[in-house]
Amino acid sequence: MNLNSNIPEGPLAQKWQSHKAHIKLVNPANRRKYKVIVIGSGLAGASASATLAELGYNVSCFCYQDSPRRAHSIAAQGGINAAKNYQNDGDSVYRLFYDTIKGGDFRAREANVYRLAEVSGNIIDQMVAQGVPFARDYGGLLDNRSFGGAQVSRTFYARGQTGQQLLLGAYSQMSKQIGLGKIKMHNRHEMLDVVLVKDAEGVPHAKGVIVRNLLTGEVEKHSADAVLICSGGYGNAFYLSTNAQGCSVTAAFRAYKRGAGFANPCYTQIHPTCIPVHGTQQSKLTLMSESLRNDGRVWAPKNKDTAAKIRAKQMKATDVPETDRDYYLERKYPSFGNLAPRDISSRAAKEACDDGRGVAPGSGNGVYLDFAESIGRLGESSIAERYGNLFEMYERITGENAYKTPMMIFPAVHYTMGGLWVDYNLMSNVPGLFVLGEANFSDHGANRLGASALMQGLADGYFVIPYTLGNYLAQVGAGAPALDNPAFAEAEASVKAFNDKIMSVQGDESARDLHIRLGHILWEKCGMARSKESLTQALAEIPALREEFWKRVRVPGDSKDLNIELERAGRVADFLEFAEVMVRDALQREESCGGHFRVEHQYPDGEAKRDDENFAFVGVWEYQGENKAPTLEKEPLKYEEVKFATRSYK
Amino acid sequence: MSSEGMKITLRMWRQKNKSAPGKFVEYKLSGVSEDSSFLEMIDILNEMLVHKGEEPVVFDHDCREGICGMCSMTINGVPHGPERKTTVCQLHMRKFKDGDVITIEPWRSKSFPIIRDLIVDRGAFDRIIQAGGFISARTGGTQDANAILISKPVADYAMDAAACIGCGACVAACKNASAMLFVAAKASQLNSLPQGKPEKDRRVLAMVKQMDAEGFGNCTNFGECQAACPKGITLDHIAQLNRDYLVAGVKKTLGLLK
């Protein structure tokens, strides 16, 4: 694998400007000769599609939902970071850059992160121009709130629906271009393979995709000059997560099977404030925005007996005296308090519950997020103004009124920092295959800070790819291959064979049942705390489950028709293969960093112990063929500006 | 909740495709947890069907947290079911009683043709947005975000309108199958903001023209849409759309719009 990061020369703060000034451009009159395929219509995919179409490229965008407006970016609640320093509280591009590097536990690529911070301000300008109704003060200026891992207020928000408003903004720009005929939108289509075509020197380039029309079952071939994968993260490998039901690793994983490196799959983010699991019929977990930690205080009882009484419903949270409450984040991390980063807050919640102080009935897996103090200080109406929709959502799901009794929360799988490997230009090791947003690995290291996912998706789509894609296209020249190229026939046949294989099993288990079992293995053995022992067990159990899948899965209906069970089974089959790569990565990384916590590597006080000497690298996995172990290659992380430091929020 | 959970009888609309006749099929479920969401209850049904080798009920859903707007079904005659300002995915079984019989149908509207079972084609909504539901703002070259002052009441009003999730419950609830609430919500958001003013007249004319072309019915002010809207979008926005449309129409007649 070619893992040259192609980071431009020069001082960190000037790399992007200088790169933009020197890379190749495509003449406006020539852009219409190029065709670009975009997979996914979330913030990254929608913004890339809209911008590339504006520039004059012909874009084909594919999404599995019934409209591009449904993509799961829509569910982000709390906000989007930008280094505007509108609050005059000491923010700057450098500080956002540093917070992101530190938040990612020194496992992100410095130059990419700096660029992200650099363009963050443009994103806010752009989204306001599109009509995104961000929160404002009475003077008409934009308002900000604070998020975890930062000591400045740099998060812009639109009530508790920031992701929705940003996505609908990008969707509206995309819609304009669809109306103008510059984007061809393919709703209800799922990408099942990427097609590589060799150039004159024999180097394979991504020149098309194989997709399945989910309404008719028809397998279609599409060719282009480049392919952009913007398909989101792989959190649903765990079955229960905050992701949407259709989110999957399929697009990224099928690209991996064609030679794209998969970087840092073990970096998964477990979000601290989600509604606890209620039972076995549950299909997803719901997040309560991190912004709630601006005004909510996290606690568990000090006393195990108190917790036991609460679990047995013999006592209420409001009856626990102050003296018996452990506001553990404020106690352990006084300078960041309840706004400690996500990985740290999640582990602290697990620690309290493992200690027998959890409060959720049954499992015990729950702690409190309490607003009583802030309601007393600010009044219920102020809290309702800030978080009303979240309190309503909480009540709908749990039947409890969080103005009167504290919310019960527990960590849940939320975001995945790992993803397909990309260079500084967001191109994978396969030429012509670009990866944007959560689907790539590049900006968040081992842990993402709150309100940074929206920032990255839009930065990649609006402000990075228009430049770097042009640089690639100018070098290869226009000319999407004809569909009768044998590479298309081969990929189409392989997709059909895969689907036929699933249909032919006709066993006795549903794909969902098998997915639930995979989720249990990953959550128990590759979740918030991992050990050599647990990972080794998982590495034995996953292939066994995979074998069971191929013997027992049952998919009714026909593959050449709308078939929701076939869609599900295909995604589960990929998760079952991918899970093994995730576990292997967690096993090789003999250190703790960010969302990856190995119990063998911790300080006596339970904090994560990084090993910069041996593990300051990006772990990139290369596919070696069916039933063969993938191989690991390393991209060393070189820091020019920042010095490694123990990550402390105390 | 008893340890066995709830017993529920479903009268479920099944239809193979747009042209095939549809019918209600009765299914009996037991062991449904009252903490389950409505869609999790349908998951239980589908698991049962898959294990029997029958085709599951096809329904649209994705985020399951009330924001993507994909879920769309009429429950006992009410789009999104009995709980006010709540999408189906956020409706929970504790709102029903043990032994209930629940009737489930797709959105019914000529402009939303049925694809299968409970899923319909809502492409008409996308085409209305494509016609004019945007502000033309090319990437780059915009001014600083704080250079545009927007007073809090205006920002809040725009946000109220922008909360629309495009689910189509307003159309399903309306006896005329009118899409006015959906169109008004987007027009109102963009028209009320200073950034959206330059294209205001063009926008309303283009969106309404596309709405009519899609075959949606006329608004006769019954207000069923407002009652069914899971995001609480109000009729005020329809009133504003009517005003904006009138002004734009007059300007067009007088030849003031090029």
PDB file of C-alpha atoms in Angstrom, chain B residues 32-179:
ATOM      1  CA  VAL B  32     -44.686  -6.614  23.388  1.00  0.00           C
ATOM      2  CA  SER B  33     -42.858  -4.493  25.957  1.00  0.00           C
ATOM      3  CA  GLU B  34     -44.568  -1.223  26.779  1.00  0.00           C
ATOM      4  CA  ASP B  35     -41.132   0.424  26.666  1.00  0.00           C
ATOM      5  CA  SER B  36     -40.774  -0.563  23.017  1.00  0.00           C
ATOM      6  CA  SER B  37     -41.312   1.982  20.322  1.00  0.00           C
ATOM      7  CA  PHE B  38     -44.078   1.479  17.780  1.00  0.00           C
ATOM      8  CA  LEU B  39     -41.541   0.566  15.113  1.00  0.00           C
ATOM      9  CA  GLU B  40     -39.875  -1.935  17.450  1.00  0.00           C
ATOM     10  CA  MET B  41     -43.298  -3.539  17.763  1.00  0.00           C
ATOM     11  CA  ILE B  42     -43.423  -3.851  13.960  1.00  0.00           C
ATOM     12  CA  ASP B  43     -39.871  -5.261  14.086  1.00  0.00           C
ATOM     13  CA  ILE B  44     -41.268  -8.050  16.282  1.00  0.00           C
ATOM     14  CA  LEU B  45     -43.911  -8.778  13.656  1.00  0.00           C
ATOM     15  CA  ASN B  46     -41.320  -8.792  10.888  1.00  0.00           C
ATOM     16  CA  GLU B  47     -39.026 -11.122  12.791  1.00  0.00           C
ATOM     17  CA  MET B  48     -41.964 -13.472  13.210  1.00  0.00           C
ATOM     18  CA  LEU B  49     -42.702 -13.320   9.477  1.00  0.00           C
ATOM     19  CA  VAL B  50     -39.059 -13.825   8.453  1.00  0.00           C
ATOM     20  CA  HIS B  51     -38.760 -16.866  10.707  1.00  0.00           C
ATOM     21  CA  LYS B  52     -41.818 -18.286   8.959  1.00  0.00           C
ATOM     22  CA  GLY B  53     -40.238 -17.546   5.566  1.00  0.00           C
ATOM     23  CA  GLU B  54     -42.831 -14.880   4.722  1.00  0.00           C
ATOM     24  CA  GLU B  55     -42.016 -11.456   3.370  1.00  0.00           C
ATOM     25  CA  PRO B  56     -41.832  -8.788   6.070  1.00  0.00           C
ATOM     26  CA  VAL B  57     -43.964  -5.647   6.097  1.00  0.00           C
ATOM     27  CA  VAL B  58     -42.057  -2.923   4.244  1.00  0.00           C
ATOM     28  CA  PHE B  59     -42.073   0.449   5.969  1.00  0.00           C
ATOM     29  CA  ASP B  60     -39.881   3.532   5.780  1.00  0.00           C
ATOM     30  CA  HIS B  61     -37.771   4.368   8.812  1.00  0.00           C
ATOM     31  CA  ASP B  62     -34.189   5.353   9.521  1.00  0.00           C
ATOM     32  CA  CYS B  63     -33.029   7.576  12.374  1.00  0.00           C
ATOM     33  CA  ARG B  64     -35.642   6.373  14.874  1.00  0.00           C
ATOM     34  CA  GLU B  65     -35.195   9.556  16.852  1.00  0.00           C
ATOM     35  CA  GLY B  66     -37.862  11.704  15.275  1.00  0.00           C
ATOM     36  CA  ILE B  67     -35.780  13.868  12.974  1.00  0.00           C
ATOM     37  CA  CYS B  68     -35.103  12.264   9.576  1.00  0.00           C
ATOM     38  CA  GLY B  69     -38.761  12.317   8.539  1.00  0.00           C
ATOM     39  CA  MET B  70     -38.618   8.923   6.899  1.00  0.00           C
ATOM     40  CA  CYS B  71     -41.180   7.070   9.021  1.00  0.00           C
ATOM     41  CA  SER B  72     -44.656   7.527   7.708  1.00  0.00           C
ATOM     42  CA  MET B  73     -47.739   5.558   8.622  1.00  0.00           C
ATOM     43  CA  THR B  74     -51.291   6.244   9.574  1.00  0.00           C
ATOM     44  CA  ILE B  75     -52.294   4.594  12.843  1.00  0.00           C
ATOM     45  CA  ASN B  76     -55.992   4.201  13.587  1.00  0.00           C
ATOM     46  CA  GLY B  77     -56.714   6.907  11.031  1.00  0.00           C
ATOM     47  CA  VAL B  78     -54.194   9.421  12.389  1.00  0.00           C
ATOM     48  CA  PRO B  79     -50.873  10.133  10.620  1.00  0.00           C
ATOM     49  CA  HIS B  80     -48.024   9.240  13.042  1.00  0.00           C
ATOM     50  CA  GLY B  81     -50.591   7.955  15.563  1.00  0.00           C
ATOM     51  CA  PRO B  82     -52.281   9.263  18.694  1.00  0.00           C
ATOM     52  CA  GLU B  83     -49.506  11.227  20.423  1.00  0.00           C
ATOM     53  CA  ARG B  84     -49.341  14.893  19.518  1.00  0.00           C
ATOM     54  CA  LYS B  85     -46.156  16.316  17.981  1.00  0.00           C
ATOM     55  CA  THR B  86     -44.600  12.852  17.803  1.00  0.00           C
ATOM     56  CA  THR B  87     -43.331  10.813  14.853  1.00  0.00           C
ATOM     57  CA  VAL B  88     -44.153   7.099  14.694  1.00  0.00           C
ATOM     58  CA  CYS B  89     -40.612   6.167  15.657  1.00  0.00           C
ATOM     59  CA  GLN B  90     -40.940   8.160  18.882  1.00  0.00           C
ATOM     60  CA  LEU B  91     -44.374   6.774  19.711  1.00  0.00           C
ATOM     61  CA  HIS B  92     -44.092   4.138  22.428  1.00  0.00           C
ATOM     62  CA  MET B  93     -46.289   1.179  23.193  1.00  0.00           C
ATOM     63  CA  ARG B  94     -47.118   2.512  26.648  1.00  0.00           C
ATOM     64  CA  LYS B  95     -49.560   4.793  24.804  1.00  0.00           C
ATOM     65  CA  PHE B  96     -51.590   1.683  23.926  1.00  0.00           C
ATOM     66  CA  LYS B  97     -53.445  -0.840  26.051  1.00  0.00           C
ATOM     67  CA  ASP B  98     -53.009  -4.584  26.349  1.00  0.00           C
ATOM     68  CA  GLY B  99     -55.401  -6.208  23.873  1.00  0.00           C
ATOM     69  CA  ASP B 100     -55.685  -3.206  21.539  1.00  0.00           C
ATOM     70  CA  VAL B 101     -56.488  -3.655  17.866  1.00  0.00           C
ATOM     71  CA  ILE B 102     -54.382  -1.232  15.808  1.00  0.00           C
ATOM     72  CA  THR B 103     -55.010  -0.369  12.154  1.00  0.00           C
ATOM     73  CA  ILE B 104     -51.927   0.651  10.156  1.00  0.00           C
ATOM     74  CA  GLU B 105     -51.993   2.185   6.664  1.00  0.00           C
ATOM     75  CA  PRO B 106     -49.629   4.128   4.380  1.00  0.00           C
ATOM     76  CA  TRP B 107     -49.975   7.847   3.642  1.00  0.00           C
ATOM     77  CA  ARG B 108     -52.938   8.208   1.279  1.00  0.00           C
ATOM     78  CA  SER B 109     -52.511  10.800  -1.471  1.00  0.00           C
ATOM     79  CA  LYS B 110     -52.494  10.713  -5.254  1.00  0.00           C
ATOM     80  CA  SER B 111     -49.226  12.648  -5.216  1.00  0.00           C
ATOM     81  CA  PHE B 112     -47.589  10.032  -2.954  1.00  0.00           C
ATOM     82  CA  PRO B 113     -48.051   6.801  -4.940  1.00  0.00           C
ATOM     83  CA  ILE B 114     -47.774   3.596  -2.906  1.00  0.00           C
ATOM     84  CA  ILE B 115     -44.629   1.584  -3.640  1.00  0.00           C
ATOM     85  CA  ARG B 116     -45.249  -1.372  -1.366  1.00  0.00           C
ATOM     86  CA  ASP B 117     -47.102  -1.996   1.910  1.00  0.00           C
ATOM     87  CA  LEU B 118     -46.500   1.164   3.945  1.00  0.00           C
ATOM     88  CA  ILE B 119     -43.959   2.966   1.774  1.00  0.00           C
ATOM     89  CA  VAL B 120     -44.933   5.708  -0.643  1.00  0.00           C
ATOM     90  CA  ASP B 121     -43.012   7.845  -3.125  1.00  0.00           C
ATOM     91  CA  ARG B 122     -42.547  11.340  -1.665  1.00  0.00           C
ATOM     92  CA  GLY B 123     -40.396  12.538  -4.563  1.00  0.00           C
ATOM     93  CA  ALA B 124     -42.889  15.371  -5.109  1.00  0.00           C
ATOM     94  CA  PHE B 125     -41.549  17.081  -1.974  1.00  0.00           C
ATOM     95  CA  ASP B 126     -37.981  16.933  -3.287  1.00  0.00           C
ATOM     96  CA  ARG B 127     -39.080  18.393  -6.609  1.00  0.00           C
ATOM     97  CA  ILE B 128     -40.787  21.321  -4.862  1.00  0.00           C
ATOM     98  CA  ILE B 129     -37.535  22.131  -3.049  1.00  0.00           C
ATOM     99  CA  GLN B 130     -35.602  21.754  -6.315  1.00  0.00           C
ATOM    100  CA  ALA B 131     -37.926  24.303  -7.915  1.00  0.00           C
ATOM    101  CA  GLY B 132     -37.167  27.035  -5.412  1.00  0.00           C
ATOM    102  CA  GLY B 133     -36.697  25.908  -1.822  1.00  0.00           C
ATOM    103  CA  PHE B 134     -33.197  27.331  -1.491  1.00  0.00           C
ATOM    104  CA  ILE B 135     -31.159  30.514  -1.253  1.00  0.00           C
ATOM    105  CA  SER B 136     -28.653  30.837  -4.079  1.00  0.00           C
ATOM    106  CA  ALA B 137     -25.375  31.022  -2.187  1.00  0.00           C
ATOM    107  CA  ARG B 138     -22.373  29.759  -4.078  1.00  0.00           C
ATOM    108  CA  THR B 139     -19.722  28.195  -1.920  1.00  0.00           C
ATOM    109  CA  GLY B 140     -17.081  30.704  -0.887  1.00  0.00           C
ATOM    110  CA  GLY B 141     -17.246  34.431  -1.228  1.00  0.00           C
ATOM    111  CA  THR B 142     -19.830  34.920   1.488  1.00  0.00           C
ATOM    112  CA  GLN B 143     -19.515  37.654   4.059  1.00  0.00           C
ATOM    113  CA  ASP B 144     -18.759  37.116   7.724  1.00  0.00           C
ATOM    114  CA  ALA B 145     -21.678  35.417   9.450  1.00  0.00           C
ATOM    115  CA  ASN B 146     -22.050  38.223  11.993  1.00  0.00           C
ATOM    116  CA  ALA B 147     -22.177  40.865   9.249  1.00  0.00           C
ATOM    117  CA  ILE B 148     -25.824  39.918   8.746  1.00  0.00           C
ATOM    118  CA  LEU B 149     -27.721  40.944  11.861  1.00  0.00           C
ATOM    119  CA  ILE B 150     -30.891  38.951  12.432  1.00  0.00           C
ATOM    120  CA  SER B 151     -32.930  39.835  15.472  1.00  0.00           C
ATOM    121  CA  LYS B 152     -33.781  37.007  17.802  1.00  0.00           C
ATOM    122  CA  PRO B 153     -37.547  37.017  17.088  1.00  0.00           C
ATOM    123  CA  VAL B 154     -36.872  36.730  13.342  1.00  0.00           C
ATOM    124  CA  ALA B 155     -34.284  33.978  13.856  1.00  0.00           C
ATOM    125  CA  ASP B 156     -36.708  32.144  16.150  1.00  0.00           C
ATOM    126  CA  TYR B 157     -39.563  32.478  13.651  1.00  0.00           C
ATOM    127  CA  ALA B 158     -37.371  31.119  10.858  1.00  0.00           C
ATOM    128  CA  MET B 159     -36.287  28.262  13.117  1.00  0.00           C
ATOM    129  CA  ASP B 160     -39.927  27.401  13.960  1.00  0.00           C
ATOM    130  CA  ALA B 161     -40.598  27.031  10.236  1.00  0.00           C
ATOM    131  CA  ALA B 162     -37.307  25.269   9.544  1.00  0.00           C
ATOM    132  CA  ALA B 163     -38.177  22.502  12.005  1.00  0.00           C
ATOM    133  CA  CYS B 164     -40.181  20.740   9.240  1.00  0.00           C
ATOM    134  CA  ILE B 165     -38.881  17.213   8.645  1.00  0.00           C
ATOM    135  CA  GLY B 166     -40.586  16.697   5.283  1.00  0.00           C
ATOM    136  CA  CYS B 167     -42.437  13.560   6.409  1.00  0.00           C
ATOM    137  CA  GLY B 168     -45.672  14.314   4.564  1.00  0.00           C
ATOM    138  CA  ALA B 169     -48.059  13.833   7.508  1.00  0.00           C
ATOM    139  CA  CYS B 170     -49.647  17.185   6.599  1.00  0.00           C
ATOM    140  CA  VAL B 171     -50.621  15.813   3.188  1.00  0.00           C
ATOM    141  CA  ALA B 172     -51.825  12.528   4.662  1.00  0.00           C
ATOM    142  CA  ALA B 173     -53.998  14.342   7.211  1.00  0.00           C
ATOM    143  CA  CYS B 174     -55.588  16.785   4.764  1.00  0.00           C
ATOM    144  CA  LYS B 175     -58.862  15.798   3.147  1.00  0.00           C
ATOM    145  CA  ASN B 176     -57.714  17.680   0.033  1.00  0.00           C
ATOM    146  CA  ALA B 177     -54.213  16.150   0.222  1.00  0.00           C
ATOM    147  CA  SER B 178     -52.794  19.673   0.163  1.00  0.00           C
ATOM    148  CA  ALA B 179     -49.053  20.230   0.611  1.00  0.00           C
TER     149      ALA B 179
END
